[in-house]
Amino acid sequence: MARNLFQKVWDAHLVGPLASGQSQIFIALHLIHEVTSPQAFGMLQDKGLKVAYPSRTFATVDHIIPTDDASRPLQDAMAEKMLQVLTDSTAAHGIEFFKPGSGTQGIVHVVGPEQGLTQPGMTICCGDSHTATHGAFGCIALGIGTSQVRDVLASQTLAMDPVQVRKISVEGQLQAGVTAKDVILHIIRTLGVDGGVGFAYEYAGSVIENMSMEERMTICNMSIEGGARCGYINPDQTTFDYLSGRPRVPTGDAWDAALEQWQSFASDADAAYDDEVVFHGEDIRPTVTWGVTPAQALFIDENIPNPEEVEGLDRALVTDALDYMQLEANAPIKGTPIDVAFIGSCTNGRLSDFQQVAELIEGKKVAASVRAIAVPGSEQVDKAARELGINLIFEAAGFEWRLPGCSMCLAMNPDKLNGDEVCASSSNRNFIGRQGSPTGRTILMSPVMVAAAAVSGSVADAREVFDIS
Amino acid sequence: MSQYSIYKISGSGVYIEGNDIDTDRIIPARFLKCVTFDELGDSLFYDVRFNEDGSSKHHVLDKPEYQGAEILISDANFGCGSSREHAPQAIQKFGFRAIIAGSFAEIFHGNCTTLGIPCVSMPAEDRQKMAAAVADDPDTSIIVDLENLQVICANEVFNVTMKASAREAFLAGTTDPLDTLLAQRDSIDAVAKKLGYA
């Protein structure tokens, strides 16, 4: 019987049914970081348990690491303690740790793919909702809580409910100046922040097929912002070309065998889906958020919605969001002044994100009123960018080029908004207080749009600012 | 972690209005700087409850008449966003034992189940009646009946829904799955071998 990728990967990793009606699923790759794992190691210790498959778990530090001065001990004593606990726990249990300064540290969802750990057909878990990123390689990649991190450490399995699969096809092609970030913001805006509850999203169609792996990671990364349990893209030649030659990927005869296996996980042409939605690439324009959820988004040339035109509880959501954002109904979003520009995060902190911006900002200057920071997603991204002189282009334009980490995406480190500053951000969440100030305001957009806003001092259309056509 | 059967939870309730309440709002990221969950109760909904100088915003959670409430009532897509287990941990440590909402984000729902906090879903119209009842009389007793999938409040019976596997786990006392998972050691090893991971 024809199956989609989700069903194939699920079936391959099924250990067996559980009495509750859930299934026990083997986890092929477990990634951990310093925020959601210390308590899990504590729980193991309390129960006197060992890590079942230490070679299937890899650790990095990303959320709390400062991006200006990461010398030890870290200035924040609790951050230092969290890093120390991770260091000690991984050493005690024989887990490989991509340490700062090793050339391999970075944001967990940047590191996994670039090391070649993320491979098609895997089940992948991490105590982090943006684990969905790894679905770009044709994986079932799940964000989990700390008790589940404990379960995976102790048993290398999870108790899971099956989900339905919605195929989201983006057909046709994108207009110039429209990026993967605009596509996923548009999908979330259309289907809603809870539209994906109960579903895995399979992204397909010519627009997705023509994307690079880094663009596909941007798409899958934000599946969780649409409420989906995970998101994935079928593996194809683009996937295999990306993986070829990466450190943890098999070589020689083993590569040929792996390739055959990876290809077998792709959804069958006649596979059935529980739901299907089609978008047309030509319809999508550069998209930014105006509110406090990723679905509160609009095209750059649209006006901010009017709560009077919204029914029910959602009216209160719009009113409250406008109040928090200090924006006016019916006004254009374009021209909204910004204070901070942030390019980075597990959504948009990869080499191609910085390359794309560097080509546009060379010779341009960040507006005097704007504090602009560029934060590579990993030490490898940083190294590659430096080799290409990209850091120098950013610095010449007035950006600070920082050390790798999650930085301003969630402000568990010194990079934060102050007061009610407005940030044009390439990250994934515009929730109230997300960037570290309880009154801080986030406007999500693509890296190219952040660069346009940085240069203009206000939310701008990158196609106009950089003459893209 | 509860390893005993839970059929019913009763207590007084408090209503926190709003769709799409995310886990950053439930517990802001700066409170995730910790290596245990022990101190999280006080930080629940911190930025909604307190000004930056620490003074109270007189949020409903801090009103004297709602102290001791054990049932949290909210709206659709509760717990969306970050997977942080710190969110349900904070809810539990604050004193809540069950959540009634329009719907739940999945990772949050899973975390709550593992911690032994039942999450039941209720239509908007009925939630409004519940909200009115607890506003009218904060001491109103609420019974969340997992066996019969009903909530009883102010002499009214409301039907609720719950994910079948979660309900089963509460009734069977197996919301923490670890022992069950560990019991399958041989099958786990067999799958690992088959897939080339061992």
PDB file of C-alpha atoms in Angstrom, chain B:
ATOM      1  CA  MET B   1       4.803  12.320  38.601  1.00  0.00           C
ATOM      2  CA  SER B   2       1.564  10.542  39.309  1.00  0.00           C
ATOM      3  CA  GLN B   3       1.639   6.799  39.151  1.00  0.00           C
ATOM      4  CA  TYR B   4      -1.843   6.366  40.593  1.00  0.00           C
ATOM      5  CA  SER B   5      -5.179   6.504  38.800  1.00  0.00           C
ATOM      6  CA  ILE B   6      -6.925   9.849  38.552  1.00  0.00           C
ATOM      7  CA  TYR B   7     -10.665   9.753  37.895  1.00  0.00           C
ATOM      8  CA  LYS B   8     -11.817  13.143  39.136  1.00  0.00           C
ATOM      9  CA  ILE B   9     -10.269  16.397  40.200  1.00  0.00           C
ATOM     10  CA  SER B  10     -12.247  18.942  42.153  1.00  0.00           C
ATOM     11  CA  GLY B  11     -11.499  22.421  43.377  1.00  0.00           C
ATOM     12  CA  SER B  12     -12.212  26.052  42.730  1.00  0.00           C
ATOM     13  CA  GLY B  13     -11.256  27.662  39.444  1.00  0.00           C
ATOM     14  CA  VAL B  14      -9.864  30.797  37.906  1.00  0.00           C
ATOM     15  CA  TYR B  15     -10.360  32.031  34.347  1.00  0.00           C
ATOM     16  CA  ILE B  16      -7.486  33.497  32.356  1.00  0.00           C
ATOM     17  CA  GLU B  17      -8.965  34.938  29.202  1.00  0.00           C
ATOM     18  CA  GLY B  18      -7.444  34.786  25.744  1.00  0.00           C
ATOM     19  CA  ASN B  19      -6.717  32.580  22.760  1.00  0.00           C
ATOM     20  CA  ASP B  20      -3.151  31.611  21.813  1.00  0.00           C
ATOM     21  CA  ILE B  21      -1.608  32.057  25.270  1.00  0.00           C
ATOM     22  CA  ASP B  22       1.971  30.984  24.582  1.00  0.00           C
ATOM     23  CA  THR B  23       4.490  29.364  26.898  1.00  0.00           C
ATOM     24  CA  ASP B  24       6.664  32.510  26.828  1.00  0.00           C
ATOM     25  CA  ARG B  25       3.745  34.272  28.492  1.00  0.00           C
ATOM     26  CA  ILE B  26       3.168  31.385  30.910  1.00  0.00           C
ATOM     27  CA  ILE B  27       6.822  31.555  31.911  1.00  0.00           C
ATOM     28  CA  PRO B  28       9.146  34.164  30.371  1.00  0.00           C
ATOM     29  CA  ALA B  29      12.467  32.807  29.078  1.00  0.00           C
ATOM     30  CA  ARG B  30      14.587  34.544  31.712  1.00  0.00           C
ATOM     31  CA  PHE B  31      13.095  32.234  34.354  1.00  0.00           C
ATOM     32  CA  LEU B  32      14.368  29.229  32.375  1.00  0.00           C
ATOM     33  CA  LYS B  33      17.802  29.958  33.725  1.00  0.00           C
ATOM     34  CA  CYS B  34      17.764  27.186  36.280  1.00  0.00           C
ATOM     35  CA  VAL B  35      18.917  23.599  36.650  1.00  0.00           C
ATOM     36  CA  THR B  36      15.865  22.407  38.623  1.00  0.00           C
ATOM     37  CA  PHE B  37      12.134  23.119  38.285  1.00  0.00           C
ATOM     38  CA  ASP B  38      11.654  23.734  42.016  1.00  0.00           C
ATOM     39  CA  GLU B  39      11.301  27.515  42.099  1.00  0.00           C
ATOM     40  CA  LEU B  40       9.102  28.067  39.055  1.00  0.00           C
ATOM     41  CA  GLY B  41       5.686  28.516  40.724  1.00  0.00           C
ATOM     42  CA  ASP B  42       6.278  32.139  41.670  1.00  0.00           C
ATOM     43  CA  SER B  43       7.243  33.045  38.099  1.00  0.00           C
ATOM     44  CA  LEU B  44       4.007  31.795  36.536  1.00  0.00           C
ATOM     45  CA  PHE B  45       2.610  34.445  34.138  1.00  0.00           C
ATOM     46  CA  TYR B  46       5.165  36.799  35.680  1.00  0.00           C
ATOM     47  CA  ASP B  47       5.075  39.645  33.178  1.00  0.00           C
ATOM     48  CA  VAL B  48       1.276  39.563  33.079  1.00  0.00           C
ATOM     49  CA  ARG B  49       1.099  39.730  36.886  1.00  0.00           C
ATOM     50  CA  PHE B  50       3.873  42.153  37.751  1.00  0.00           C
ATOM     51  CA  ASN B  51       5.287  45.450  36.536  1.00  0.00           C
ATOM     52  CA  GLU B  52       8.973  45.736  35.796  1.00  0.00           C
ATOM     53  CA  ASP B  53       9.565  47.212  39.256  1.00  0.00           C
ATOM     54  CA  GLY B  54       7.980  44.099  40.787  1.00  0.00           C
ATOM     55  CA  SER B  55       4.757  45.826  41.834  1.00  0.00           C
ATOM     56  CA  SER B  56       1.529  43.927  41.281  1.00  0.00           C
ATOM     57  CA  LYS B  57      -0.687  44.499  38.267  1.00  0.00           C
ATOM     58  CA  HIS B  58      -3.505  42.956  40.353  1.00  0.00           C
ATOM     59  CA  HIS B  59      -3.902  40.099  37.915  1.00  0.00           C
ATOM     60  CA  VAL B  60      -6.734  37.681  38.576  1.00  0.00           C
ATOM     61  CA  LEU B  61      -4.210  35.072  39.827  1.00  0.00           C
ATOM     62  CA  ASP B  62      -3.230  37.470  42.611  1.00  0.00           C
ATOM     63  CA  LYS B  63      -6.728  38.422  43.735  1.00  0.00           C
ATOM     64  CA  PRO B  64      -7.381  37.181  47.275  1.00  0.00           C
ATOM     65  CA  GLU B  65     -10.631  35.460  46.293  1.00  0.00           C
ATOM     66  CA  TYR B  66      -8.819  33.205  43.796  1.00  0.00           C
ATOM     67  CA  GLN B  67      -6.019  32.058  46.079  1.00  0.00           C
ATOM     68  CA  GLY B  68      -5.998  28.291  46.258  1.00  0.00           C
ATOM     69  CA  ALA B  69      -7.700  27.823  42.892  1.00  0.00           C
ATOM     70  CA  GLU B  70      -6.817  24.397  41.490  1.00  0.00           C
ATOM     71  CA  ILE B  71      -8.475  24.451  38.087  1.00  0.00           C
ATOM     72  CA  LEU B  72      -7.175  26.766  35.402  1.00  0.00           C
ATOM     73  CA  ILE B  73      -9.696  27.800  32.743  1.00  0.00           C
ATOM     74  CA  SER B  74      -8.557  29.430  29.509  1.00  0.00           C
ATOM     75  CA  ASP B  75      -9.303  29.606  25.795  1.00  0.00           C
ATOM     76  CA  ALA B  76      -8.136  28.192  22.478  1.00  0.00           C
ATOM     77  CA  ASN B  77      -4.624  26.982  21.598  1.00  0.00           C
ATOM     78  CA  PHE B  78      -3.425  27.232  25.189  1.00  0.00           C
ATOM     79  CA  GLY B  79       0.294  26.610  25.645  1.00  0.00           C
ATOM     80  CA  CYS B  80       1.428  27.272  22.080  1.00  0.00           C
ATOM     81  CA  GLY B  81       5.032  28.034  21.192  1.00  0.00           C
ATOM     82  CA  SER B  82       8.109  26.829  23.028  1.00  0.00           C
ATOM     83  CA  SER B  83       8.325  23.202  24.194  1.00  0.00           C
ATOM     84  CA  ARG B  84       9.581  24.299  27.618  1.00  0.00           C
ATOM     85  CA  GLU B  85       8.304  21.915  30.293  1.00  0.00           C
ATOM     86  CA  HIS B  86       8.956  24.822  32.631  1.00  0.00           C
ATOM     87  CA  ALA B  87       5.463  26.066  31.642  1.00  0.00           C
ATOM     88  CA  PRO B  88       3.378  23.148  32.974  1.00  0.00           C
ATOM     89  CA  GLN B  89       5.862  22.782  35.852  1.00  0.00           C
ATOM     90  CA  ALA B  90       5.148  26.400  36.849  1.00  0.00           C
ATOM     91  CA  ILE B  91       1.391  25.827  36.531  1.00  0.00           C
ATOM     92  CA  GLN B  92       1.616  22.727  38.720  1.00  0.00           C
ATOM     93  CA  LYS B  93       3.907  24.299  41.299  1.00  0.00           C
ATOM     94  CA  PHE B  94       1.583  27.325  41.522  1.00  0.00           C
ATOM     95  CA  GLY B  95      -1.082  24.857  42.662  1.00  0.00           C
ATOM     96  CA  PHE B  96      -3.140  23.951  39.611  1.00  0.00           C
ATOM     97  CA  ARG B  97      -4.180  20.327  39.159  1.00  0.00           C
ATOM     98  CA  ALA B  98      -6.212  20.470  35.944  1.00  0.00           C
ATOM     99  CA  ILE B  99      -6.676  22.739  32.916  1.00  0.00           C
ATOM    100  CA  ILE B 100      -9.870  23.381  30.983  1.00  0.00           C
ATOM    101  CA  ALA B 101      -9.366  25.235  27.697  1.00  0.00           C
ATOM    102  CA  GLY B 102     -10.768  25.540  24.213  1.00  0.00           C
ATOM    103  CA  SER B 103      -7.854  23.549  22.815  1.00  0.00           C
ATOM    104  CA  PHE B 104      -4.212  22.854  23.594  1.00  0.00           C
ATOM    105  CA  ALA B 105      -0.940  23.052  21.712  1.00  0.00           C
ATOM    106  CA  GLU B 106       0.399  19.528  21.356  1.00  0.00           C
ATOM    107  CA  ILE B 107       3.814  19.657  23.006  1.00  0.00           C
ATOM    108  CA  PHE B 108       2.324  21.494  25.987  1.00  0.00           C
ATOM    109  CA  HIS B 109      -0.473  18.939  26.201  1.00  0.00           C
ATOM    110  CA  GLY B 110       2.025  16.085  26.178  1.00  0.00           C
ATOM    111  CA  ASN B 111       4.130  17.715  28.885  1.00  0.00           C
ATOM    112  CA  CYS B 112       1.039  18.243  31.077  1.00  0.00           C
ATOM    113  CA  THR B 113      -0.014  14.620  30.703  1.00  0.00           C
ATOM    114  CA  THR B 114       3.412  13.340  31.715  1.00  0.00           C
ATOM    115  CA  LEU B 115       3.321  15.593  34.778  1.00  0.00           C
ATOM    116  CA  GLY B 116      -0.152  14.352  35.710  1.00  0.00           C
ATOM    117  CA  ILE B 117      -2.095  17.520  34.862  1.00  0.00           C
ATOM    118  CA  PRO B 118      -5.228  16.554  32.915  1.00  0.00           C
ATOM    119  CA  CYS B 119      -6.112  18.872  30.016  1.00  0.00           C
ATOM    120  CA  VAL B 120      -9.732  18.844  28.857  1.00  0.00           C
ATOM    121  CA  SER B 121     -11.257  20.788  25.972  1.00  0.00           C
ATOM    122  CA  MET B 122     -14.570  22.618  26.178  1.00  0.00           C
ATOM    123  CA  PRO B 123     -16.506  24.661  23.586  1.00  0.00           C
ATOM    124  CA  ALA B 124     -16.439  28.482  23.815  1.00  0.00           C
ATOM    125  CA  GLU B 125     -20.054  28.866  24.903  1.00  0.00           C
ATOM    126  CA  ASP B 126     -19.592  26.548  27.887  1.00  0.00           C
ATOM    127  CA  ARG B 127     -16.280  28.171  28.833  1.00  0.00           C
ATOM    128  CA  GLN B 128     -18.070  31.502  28.986  1.00  0.00           C
ATOM    129  CA  LYS B 129     -20.617  29.991  31.386  1.00  0.00           C
ATOM    130  CA  MET B 130     -17.756  28.627  33.526  1.00  0.00           C
ATOM    131  CA  ALA B 131     -16.006  32.006  33.442  1.00  0.00           C
ATOM    132  CA  ALA B 132     -19.212  33.721  34.549  1.00  0.00           C
ATOM    133  CA  ALA B 133     -19.702  31.179  37.340  1.00  0.00           C
ATOM    134  CA  VAL B 134     -16.201  31.635  38.798  1.00  0.00           C
ATOM    135  CA  ALA B 135     -16.491  35.428  38.427  1.00  0.00           C
ATOM    136  CA  ASP B 136     -19.814  35.302  40.259  1.00  0.00           C
ATOM    137  CA  ASP B 137     -18.583  33.069  43.042  1.00  0.00           C
ATOM    138  CA  PRO B 138     -14.846  32.344  43.185  1.00  0.00           C
ATOM    139  CA  ASP B 139     -15.501  29.496  45.628  1.00  0.00           C
ATOM    140  CA  THR B 140     -17.732  27.661  43.163  1.00  0.00           C
ATOM    141  CA  SER B 141     -16.761  24.020  43.227  1.00  0.00           C
ATOM    142  CA  ILE B 142     -15.708  22.516  39.913  1.00  0.00           C
ATOM    143  CA  ILE B 143     -15.437  18.792  39.311  1.00  0.00           C
ATOM    144  CA  VAL B 144     -13.431  17.580  36.328  1.00  0.00           C
ATOM    145  CA  ASP B 145     -14.614  14.018  35.749  1.00  0.00           C
ATOM    146  CA  LEU B 146     -12.201  12.215  33.445  1.00  0.00           C
ATOM    147  CA  GLU B 147     -14.094   8.951  33.543  1.00  0.00           C
ATOM    148  CA  ASN B 148     -17.302  10.426  32.178  1.00  0.00           C
ATOM    149  CA  LEU B 149     -15.687  13.321  30.295  1.00  0.00           C
ATOM    150  CA  GLN B 150     -17.775  15.905  32.099  1.00  0.00           C
ATOM    151  CA  VAL B 151     -17.172  19.057  34.054  1.00  0.00           C
ATOM    152  CA  ILE B 152     -19.656  19.851  36.783  1.00  0.00           C
ATOM    153  CA  CYS B 153     -19.834  23.484  37.853  1.00  0.00           C
ATOM    154  CA  ALA B 154     -22.580  25.549  39.493  1.00  0.00           C
ATOM    155  CA  ASN B 155     -25.190  22.802  39.080  1.00  0.00           C
ATOM    156  CA  GLU B 156     -24.490  22.469  35.390  1.00  0.00           C
ATOM    157  CA  VAL B 157     -22.907  19.540  33.593  1.00  0.00           C
ATOM    158  CA  PHE B 158     -20.686  20.325  30.620  1.00  0.00           C
ATOM    159  CA  ASN B 159     -19.385  17.739  28.193  1.00  0.00           C
ATOM    160  CA  VAL B 160     -15.668  17.928  27.513  1.00  0.00           C
ATOM    161  CA  THR B 161     -13.244  16.105  25.252  1.00  0.00           C
ATOM    162  CA  MET B 162      -9.820  14.721  25.978  1.00  0.00           C
ATOM    163  CA  LYS B 163      -7.195  12.953  23.919  1.00  0.00           C
ATOM    164  CA  ALA B 164      -8.072   9.247  24.277  1.00  0.00           C
ATOM    165  CA  SER B 165      -4.555   8.074  25.135  1.00  0.00           C
ATOM    166  CA  ALA B 166      -4.183  10.765  27.809  1.00  0.00           C
ATOM    167  CA  ARG B 167      -7.531   9.854  29.412  1.00  0.00           C
ATOM    168  CA  GLU B 168      -6.562   6.191  29.370  1.00  0.00           C
ATOM    169  CA  ALA B 169      -3.236   7.007  31.036  1.00  0.00           C
ATOM    170  CA  PHE B 170      -4.906   9.017  33.832  1.00  0.00           C
ATOM    171  CA  LEU B 171      -7.454   6.286  34.499  1.00  0.00           C
ATOM    172  CA  ALA B 172      -4.764   3.593  34.465  1.00  0.00           C
ATOM    173  CA  GLY B 173      -2.248   5.634  36.460  1.00  0.00           C
ATOM    174  CA  THR B 174       0.358   5.452  33.721  1.00  0.00           C
ATOM    175  CA  THR B 175       0.766   9.108  32.756  1.00  0.00           C
ATOM    176  CA  ASP B 176       4.508   8.792  33.294  1.00  0.00           C
ATOM    177  CA  PRO B 177       5.455   6.299  30.590  1.00  0.00           C
ATOM    178  CA  LEU B 178       9.080   5.693  31.538  1.00  0.00           C
ATOM    179  CA  ASP B 179       8.702   2.323  33.262  1.00  0.00           C
ATOM    180  CA  THR B 180       6.561   1.031  30.411  1.00  0.00           C
ATOM    181  CA  LEU B 181       9.137   2.183  27.878  1.00  0.00           C
ATOM    182  CA  LEU B 182      12.044   0.631  29.780  1.00  0.00           C
ATOM    183  CA  ALA B 183      10.226  -2.694  30.021  1.00  0.00           C
ATOM    184  CA  GLN B 184      10.635  -3.153  26.253  1.00  0.00           C
ATOM    185  CA  ARG B 185      14.416  -3.215  26.329  1.00  0.00           C
ATOM    186  CA  ASP B 186      14.768  -6.254  24.052  1.00  0.00           C
ATOM    187  CA  SER B 187      12.383  -4.902  21.429  1.00  0.00           C
ATOM    188  CA  ILE B 188      14.166  -1.541  21.516  1.00  0.00           C
ATOM    189  CA  ASP B 189      17.511  -3.189  20.913  1.00  0.00           C
ATOM    190  CA  ALA B 190      16.050  -5.204  18.063  1.00  0.00           C
ATOM    191  CA  VAL B 191      14.763  -2.071  16.317  1.00  0.00           C
ATOM    192  CA  ALA B 192      18.092  -0.313  16.876  1.00  0.00           C
ATOM    193  CA  LYS B 193      19.917  -3.247  15.312  1.00  0.00           C
ATOM    194  CA  LYS B 194      17.522  -3.461  12.377  1.00  0.00           C
ATOM    195  CA  LEU B 195      18.020   0.245  11.611  1.00  0.00           C
ATOM    196  CA  GLY B 196      21.794   0.051  11.988  1.00  0.00           C
ATOM    197  CA  TYR B 197      21.991   2.240  15.104  1.00  0.00           C
ATOM    198  CA  ALA B 198      23.539  -0.429  17.276  1.00  0.00           C
TER     199      ALA B 198
END
